[in-house]
Each structure stands twice: as structure tokens, then as C-alpha cells.
């Protein structure tokens, strides 16, 4: 199997990572069968492309109750933690027993070009986010592993229309004077509506309400000991998202908010498949260090490749993405080296999540951590999706690394559209799960033939 022997350093454990599926012995036979069946289905392109239509047809054919039972026993059961708090907590306990940690996600977002509802919709999402903080909150035991993390989607709390408007203003001459992270952080702190001259009164009110929602989630998360990982979204929204996240980070990542762990309360996500990511990440790391702020990063390859290229074609603008997978991998590797260097220099003030299903990227991170003297249970953690890449997640967890599984939860009807979008965005990952399916088949065959 694929493995990496880490060099021994004084005081730093050197576990051997093996991604050969041996860790599947930790899982029940029913879980292995379901995983093999679901991952095989997800590798069929027509099913992924037309997943919502297939689900609708399934409902008409089987009826609501029977189709729901089938989905819970298959796709929903594989990728979702459950619907109620009790089901979610039960899923989390099963993960923890395997040496893994939860990264809960409320499956709510607003797609560009859609308007989901007025302030009431965003306020409802705020309540869901606050509940997610409570579910993610670590136990009272001060020796419990930290940090506790959860995902935050900006477009669950503010409109894509406002984000596009802010992006346009930021690109205009002098647009950053009124729209700086410092000014928005001050507005956030005051709880008042802003008075941005380029925005209408209605837009100013919506921006004020949005900033209050972000502040409220961060305040509650800080009180409960939960770090917020802000998800990346479309490039067309990125300048606005960066502005909002920078304002949050200015307020909550400053030294006076730090606890004994020293980790940032607000982490941002960087997508290696965008051409400008290494430079943007470098500038952000330098700015955080210059201002004495804690810095947290989730590093991903990126999931909106096809849509980004299509949007660029329609707009007649340059393609913002890397030309191919190899170029994206080089960008990922470059960002990884940059961040591991930051972690090595700044210690617990700088945190990194290596969010990847790629065995080479995970091996590179583990090897460089050992070379730089970064402990497996230190300020670098790993992340994969629930229900996928368990040969990597479990191997890391058993070797003592901090590993998080991204876990959506909620009612079937709310989660399925979210899963459908994620499946389409992660088509390459799903199609590339061939090796995982092979390892699952091998473990099932071993059990059937009762081999040691």
C-alpha cells in the first residue's frame, strides 16, 4: 500500500503512515458494505450529474416513506451525521471511538443568482448556526483534545447580491476607503448600521444585520470554545467574503481574545486551484503576523472548477483557475510549504487544516511536519469528508494525528440538495475513490474467507 516513513527527530514521534486499508478492520461489516455500494454509485457520472432528478423519480416510484428509508440506509447514512441532536452526538461518539473528530456543518447556503428570502431566512440560519456551535462545543474536561471546530458559510448569513455589490465597490477606484476590515470590525463591534455612501439605505441595513449575525456567531463560539472555519465560495464573491472574514478575524483573533491554546477563533479557507491563491495566502499570513493576530487556515484544492470556468467564459474574463490537476497540486504543495513554515515559526498562534483526500499531499504534510519538529497532535490537523477517504482518515487518527471529518446534518429534505451540490463539485474526488473501493472489497473478502 501507499505509505511514508517519517524521519525521527528529538522529541517528535515518527509514526509510519500506511494507507493500505488495514484500518478498515476497525469498522463493522455493514458499514463497509454500505460504503462500497454508495461510493460505487457515486462514481457513475449520470447519477451525480442528475442526482436531484434521480431522487425525485425515486420518491414518485417508492413513495415518500420507503424512499426516505432507502436513502437513510444508503447515501444519507454514508455522508450525514443524522437529523436530531441525539443522532448527531451518536455519530460523533462513533467517530471519536475511531480516533477522529467532528467538523459539523449546517447544510445551508445561497447560490449566486438566487434570493432565498428576506432577513427572516438569514435569522433562521443564525439560530441554526448557534445550535451548531452548541453541538460542536467540547466537553467540560480541560484536558480534552482541542480545538473544537465547525464550518461557517457566509452566504447563509448574508445575501450573494450584497456580496457581489461589495465586490464591485472594492474593485472601483477608492472603493476600499469606506470598506476596510477595520471599519467593518468597528461597525460590527458597535452593533449599528453602517453608512456606506455607495450603498442604498436598504443595503446598509442588510450589511449591518449581516455583520451583527457574524459577530453573534463568533461571540457564541468564543464563549463555547469552538473555532469557526469559514468556507470558500465562488470567485465572484471572494473579495467581499475576504473583507467580511478579515473584519471578523480583526475582532476575534487579536491577542486579548486568545485562550490557553492560542489558536485563531476565525479561520479562512484557501483554494489551491485558483491561480492567485499562493500570493493571497502569503500576503494574509504576513498581514496577520504584522498586526499580532492569530492566523488559521483551511487549505483545500477547491470544488467549483467547472462552474468557475463557465462563469469566466460567459463574462469574457480570464479563467481564474489553474490549467490542470497537476498545476493545482503544485499550487497546493506550495501553499502547504508556506503554511507549515508559518506554523513552525509562529507556533500555536498559527494553525493549519490540511483538507485533502490526496494521499501524496497528506504524506507530504506528515513528512514535513516531522522535519520541522511539528508534533502530530500540534497546530496542524487534517480534514476529509464524512463517508470518504477513510483509509487515510483512520490511518492518520490511529497514528495520533488530529483528523476531522466534515459532517453535514439535518432533515433529509434540507440535506439532499446540499449533498447533490457537493457531489457535483466533488465529482473528481468521487470518481477517484476507485482505490478506496478496492481496499473495501479486499477487507470484505478477507472477512468472508476468514483470513487473519
XYZ file of C-alpha atoms in Angstrom:
452
model
C 0.000 0.000 0.000
C 0.912 3.670 -0.064
C 2.947 4.631 2.995
C 5.514 7.095 4.279
C 8.188 6.607 6.950
C 8.690 9.858 8.832
C 12.233 10.875 9.889
C 12.964 10.676 13.596
C 13.546 13.998 15.348
C 14.303 14.653 19.017
C 11.021 14.833 20.910
C 8.867 14.296 17.804
C 7.188 10.907 17.306
C 7.811 9.318 13.901
C 4.764 7.166 13.168
C 4.596 5.153 9.981
C 1.537 6.043 7.955
C 0.075 3.247 5.849
C -2.860 3.933 3.542
C -3.314 0.256 2.651
C -6.801 -0.261 4.118
C -5.659 -2.252 7.168
C -7.536 0.288 9.304
C -10.825 -0.891 7.750
C -10.611 -3.746 10.279
C -11.839 -1.173 12.822
C -15.207 -0.843 11.030
C -18.276 -3.067 11.068
C -19.128 -5.222 8.059
C -22.408 -3.352 7.483
C -20.528 -0.039 7.309
C -18.062 -1.473 4.788
C -20.832 -2.864 2.566
C -22.717 0.440 2.599
C -19.556 2.428 1.859
C -18.665 0.175 -1.081
C -22.191 0.360 -2.525
C -22.575 4.138 -2.126
C -19.091 5.010 -3.423
C -19.681 2.743 -6.434
C -22.955 4.547 -7.192
C -21.278 7.949 -6.766
C -18.643 7.006 -9.349
C -21.391 6.773 -12.020
C -21.384 10.228 -13.710
C -25.078 10.337 -14.804
C -26.212 9.678 -11.224
C -24.058 12.517 -9.847
C -24.996 14.964 -12.631
C -28.730 14.318 -12.297
C -28.853 13.363 -8.619
C -31.852 15.551 -7.703
C -33.872 14.250 -10.663
C -32.988 10.669 -9.671
C -34.088 11.352 -6.077
C -37.359 12.883 -7.280
C -38.026 9.860 -9.537
C -37.205 7.561 -6.581
C -39.795 9.345 -4.436
C -42.510 9.046 -7.076
C -41.748 5.366 -7.615
C -41.347 4.241 -3.984
C -43.339 6.856 -2.094
C -42.029 9.273 0.481
C -41.658 6.866 3.409
C -39.976 3.974 1.566
C -37.650 6.240 -0.464
C -36.689 8.000 2.781
C -35.815 4.666 4.383
C -33.719 3.659 1.342
C -31.845 6.988 1.368
C -31.197 6.816 5.125
C -29.768 3.322 4.689
C -27.530 4.460 1.814
C -26.464 7.964 0.735
C -27.793 9.894 3.743
C -26.390 7.316 6.182
C -22.984 7.403 4.492
C -22.454 11.168 4.311
C -24.728 12.715 7.004
C -24.490 12.587 10.804
C -28.266 12.491 11.365
C -31.232 14.768 11.919
C -31.645 15.216 15.674
C -29.076 16.335 18.258
C -29.089 12.780 19.674
C -28.329 11.239 16.245
C -25.533 13.759 15.633
C -23.985 13.117 19.061
C -24.183 9.363 18.453
C -22.350 9.780 15.117
C -19.726 11.961 16.805
C -19.133 9.331 19.513
C -18.637 6.647 16.825
C -16.061 8.871 15.099
C -14.260 9.616 18.347
C -14.033 5.906 19.119
C -12.091 5.594 15.826
C -9.725 8.448 16.752
C -11.499 11.048 14.564
C -13.069 14.433 15.393
C -16.199 16.183 14.140
C -16.322 19.274 11.919
C -20.063 19.968 11.855
C -21.682 21.916 9.015
C -25.173 23.396 8.699
C -26.084 22.486 5.087
C -27.407 25.940 4.177
C -26.121 28.433 1.626
C -27.379 30.815 -1.034
C -26.343 30.043 -4.595
C -25.355 33.088 -6.705
C -28.336 34.395 -8.682
C -30.883 33.125 -6.150
C -32.596 35.017 -3.361
C -33.730 32.659 -0.626
C -35.817 35.126 1.373
C -35.600 38.283 3.462
C -33.922 38.862 6.808
C -36.110 36.164 8.349
C -34.318 33.458 6.315
C -30.885 34.664 7.432
C -32.057 34.995 11.044
C -33.313 31.395 10.899
C -29.861 30.342 9.659
C -28.307 32.291 12.533
C -30.312 30.185 15.001
C -29.133 27.029 13.203
C -25.506 28.221 13.393
C -25.789 28.950 17.123
C -27.191 25.437 17.649
C -24.276 24.059 15.610
C -21.877 25.857 17.968
C -23.582 24.150 20.923
C -23.362 20.720 19.225
C -19.669 21.339 18.422
C -18.809 22.554 21.909
C -16.101 20.436 23.587
C -16.734 18.595 26.855
C -16.028 20.383 30.137
C -12.860 18.300 30.627
C -9.972 20.809 30.258
C -7.665 18.008 29.088
C -9.978 17.200 26.149
C -8.314 17.457 22.713
C -8.627 20.876 21.142
C -9.581 22.784 19.146
C -13.278 22.136 18.603
C -14.159 23.280 15.062
C -17.272 23.958 12.987
C -17.886 25.209 9.457
C -19.484 28.554 8.651
C -20.959 29.520 5.283
C -21.014 33.299 4.724
C -23.943 33.149 2.274
C -26.109 31.529 4.942
C -25.977 34.827 6.861
C -25.817 37.449 4.096
C -27.063 37.662 0.514
C -24.981 36.857 -2.567
C -26.439 40.024 -4.088
C -24.825 42.149 -1.362
C -21.554 40.211 -1.739
C -21.498 40.979 -5.474
C -22.236 44.652 -4.767
C -19.402 44.832 -2.222
C -17.045 43.067 -4.661
C -17.870 45.640 -7.356
C -17.274 48.512 -4.917
C -13.950 47.053 -3.788
C -12.834 46.953 -7.428
C -13.772 50.619 -8.021
C -11.245 53.467 -7.539
C -11.150 54.433 -3.871
C -13.585 51.642 -3.012
C -11.537 50.358 -0.081
C -11.671 53.634 1.897
C -15.125 53.003 3.392
C -14.952 49.232 3.040
C -11.867 48.280 5.051
C -11.697 45.362 7.505
C -11.020 47.886 10.281
C -14.133 49.958 9.522
C -16.375 46.880 9.299
C -14.889 45.454 12.513
C -15.747 48.743 14.260
C -19.308 48.648 12.865
C -19.605 45.027 13.978
C -18.493 45.967 17.470
C -20.928 48.918 17.696
C -23.956 46.918 16.502
C -25.090 49.935 14.436
C -25.994 50.021 10.747
C -23.166 51.308 8.522
C -23.447 54.411 6.336
C -21.525 53.377 3.225
C -22.163 56.167 0.720
C -22.100 53.825 -2.304
C -24.813 51.560 -0.824
C -28.528 52.252 -0.614
C -30.178 52.577 2.806
C -31.669 49.099 2.352
C -28.230 47.645 1.505
C -26.675 49.409 4.514
C -29.372 47.917 6.759
C -28.789 44.431 5.344
C -24.999 44.797 5.741
C -25.499 45.938 9.362
C -27.787 42.990 10.108
C -25.318 40.600 8.431
C -22.380 41.940 10.463
C -24.403 41.522 13.665
C -25.141 37.894 12.718
C -21.443 37.135 12.085
C -20.499 38.829 15.364
C -23.149 36.899 17.276
C -21.954 33.527 15.946
C -18.299 34.378 16.710
C -19.196 35.639 20.189
C -21.143 32.454 20.998
C -18.396 30.255 19.509
C -15.744 32.052 21.581
C -17.812 31.545 24.745
C -18.234 27.812 23.980
C -14.618 27.183 22.910
C -15.413 26.485 19.240
C -13.310 27.731 16.296
C -15.089 28.879 13.117
C -13.806 27.621 9.755
C -15.288 29.912 7.106
C -15.931 28.033 3.849
C -14.729 29.278 0.468
C -17.328 30.058 -2.188
C -17.319 31.404 -5.759
C -14.513 33.660 -7.057
C -17.050 36.338 -7.983
C -17.828 36.690 -4.249
C -14.287 36.227 -2.918
C -13.293 39.900 -2.433
C -16.450 40.505 -0.370
C -16.020 37.257 1.565
C -12.363 38.096 2.293
C -13.418 41.532 3.539
C -16.074 40.105 5.877
C -13.798 37.329 7.183
C -10.926 39.805 7.688
C -13.252 42.038 9.746
C -14.277 39.031 11.876
C -10.636 37.982 12.291
C -9.576 41.507 13.314
C -12.148 41.423 16.097
C -11.758 37.836 17.306
C -8.164 36.766 16.513
C -6.466 39.543 18.475
C -4.239 38.623 21.446
C -6.725 39.692 24.137
C -9.232 37.082 22.870
C -6.713 34.217 22.919
C -7.227 31.335 25.324
C -4.560 28.969 26.673
C -4.407 27.163 23.289
C -3.660 30.383 21.388
C -5.486 29.277 18.212
C -7.393 31.688 15.990
C -11.160 31.771 16.562
C -11.833 32.580 12.891
C -10.099 30.547 10.155
C -10.352 31.244 6.417
C -10.338 28.738 3.547
C -7.880 28.979 0.652
C -8.484 27.144 -2.648
C -5.280 25.983 -4.354
C -6.991 25.636 -7.755
C -7.176 29.441 -8.083
C -4.087 30.944 -9.712
C -3.658 33.785 -7.213
C -4.004 31.695 -4.043
C -0.308 31.285 -3.085
C 0.229 35.064 -3.309
C -3.003 35.906 -1.443
C -2.187 33.382 1.278
C 1.322 34.800 1.676
C 0.001 38.360 1.970
C -2.664 37.321 4.505
C -0.104 35.439 6.650
C 2.231 38.455 6.646
C -0.607 40.881 7.490
C -1.778 38.702 10.414
C 1.757 38.466 11.814
C 2.349 42.213 11.367
C -0.808 43.010 13.362
C -0.148 40.357 16.004
C -3.253 38.356 15.064
C -3.620 34.609 15.403
C -3.964 33.014 11.951
C -5.996 29.952 10.986
C -6.222 28.401 7.505
C -8.081 25.518 5.937
C -6.251 24.565 2.739
C -8.290 22.825 0.022
C -7.767 22.086 -3.650
C -11.167 23.611 -4.468
C -14.557 22.400 -5.620
C -16.073 24.892 -8.079
C -13.726 24.281 -11.031
C -16.237 23.701 -13.842
C -18.589 26.478 -12.697
C -15.718 28.958 -12.352
C -14.555 28.259 -15.900
C -18.097 28.531 -17.247
C -18.674 31.853 -15.430
C -15.399 33.219 -16.820
C -16.375 32.174 -20.375
C -19.772 33.851 -20.060
C -18.303 37.059 -18.647
C -15.454 37.117 -21.170
C -12.913 37.341 -18.347
C -9.673 35.354 -17.861
C -10.060 31.890 -16.365
C -9.063 32.274 -12.663
C -8.290 28.562 -12.224
C -5.125 26.517 -12.662
C -4.879 24.872 -16.125
C -4.931 21.255 -14.884
C -4.866 18.963 -11.842
C -1.051 18.798 -11.809
C -0.805 22.607 -11.653
C -3.377 22.621 -8.834
C -1.314 20.023 -6.964
C 1.829 22.163 -7.356
C -0.121 25.163 -6.023
C -1.392 23.070 -3.094
C 2.135 21.907 -2.317
C 3.424 25.498 -2.436
C 0.678 26.716 -0.067
C 1.319 23.770 2.232
C 5.037 24.585 2.470
C 4.250 28.249 3.130
C 1.820 27.452 5.945
C 3.977 24.773 7.580
C 6.800 27.316 7.641
C 4.464 29.813 9.331
C 3.365 27.206 11.894
C 6.980 26.262 12.592
C 7.905 29.926 13.229
C 4.780 31.209 14.990
C 3.820 28.103 16.966
C 0.257 27.775 18.314
C -0.671 31.276 17.063
C -0.743 29.830 13.543
C -2.974 26.820 12.736
C -3.479 24.804 9.559
C -6.018 22.232 8.414
C -4.699 20.113 5.545
C -8.093 19.407 3.964
C -7.270 16.863 1.273
C -8.260 13.409 0.011
C -4.962 13.144 -1.872
C -2.596 10.612 -0.285
C 0.509 12.350 -1.681
C -0.497 15.718 -0.162
C -1.224 14.102 3.208
C 2.106 12.233 3.116
C 3.959 15.438 2.199
C 2.345 17.277 5.118
C 3.162 14.489 7.598
C 6.762 14.216 6.390
C 7.372 17.986 6.542
C 5.759 18.208 9.992
C 8.299 15.718 11.329
C 11.183 17.510 9.585
C 10.096 20.849 11.087
C 9.525 19.389 14.566
C 5.725 19.877 14.490
C 4.083 17.255 16.682
C 1.265 15.106 15.179
C -1.169 16.411 17.823
C 0.035 20.019 17.491
C -1.174 23.040 15.490
C -1.609 21.167 12.180
C -4.662 18.975 11.637
C -6.152 17.069 8.690
C -9.658 17.062 7.220
C -11.735 14.858 4.924
C -15.428 14.456 4.136
C -17.531 12.091 6.235
C -18.024 8.807 4.397
C -14.985 9.214 2.140
C -11.254 8.523 2.200
C -11.430 6.541 5.440
C -8.250 4.615 4.603
C -6.448 7.973 5.033
C -8.528 9.422 7.892
C -8.376 6.298 10.038
C -4.652 5.751 9.410
C -3.928 9.338 10.480
C -6.171 9.060 13.534
C -4.591 5.787 14.659
C -1.123 7.346 14.269
C -2.068 10.150 16.679
C -2.760 12.998 14.229
C -5.709 15.337 14.711
C -8.195 14.383 11.967
C -11.585 15.999 11.364
C -14.441 14.692 9.253
C -16.641 17.368 7.650
C -20.157 16.392 8.727
C -23.412 17.881 7.440
C -26.513 17.159 9.481
C -30.211 17.971 9.361
C -33.550 16.838 7.867
C -33.464 14.691 4.728
C -35.184 17.295 2.526
C -32.726 20.039 3.534
C -29.557 17.966 3.333
C -30.149 16.175 -0.002
C -29.935 19.299 -2.221
C -26.742 20.237 -0.346
C -25.330 16.728 -0.895
C -26.258 16.934 -4.568
C -24.296 20.190 -4.989
C -21.314 18.785 -3.078
C -21.381 15.612 -5.196
C -21.296 17.630 -8.421
C -18.491 19.841 -7.104
C -16.500 16.814 -5.871
C -17.028 14.696 -8.968
C -13.286 14.189 -9.435
C -12.895 13.064 -5.810
C -15.868 10.698 -6.032
C -14.675 9.268 -9.329
C -11.180 8.927 -7.881
C -12.404 6.807 -4.953
C -11.509 3.720 -7.017
C -8.637 2.855 -4.677
C -10.877 3.158 -1.600
C -13.424 0.802 -3.205
C -10.652 -1.674 -3.982
C -9.477 -1.622 -0.352
C -13.064 -2.028 0.906
C -13.570 -5.068 -1.367
C -10.305 -6.575 -0.143
C -11.316 -6.228 3.535
C -14.770 -7.698 2.879
C -13.190 -10.628 1.013
C -10.813 -11.211 3.941
C -13.789 -11.416 6.307
C -15.744 -13.733 4.016
C -12.784 -16.119 3.677
C -11.949 -15.675 7.401
C -8.310 -14.881 6.684
C -6.204 -13.343 9.503
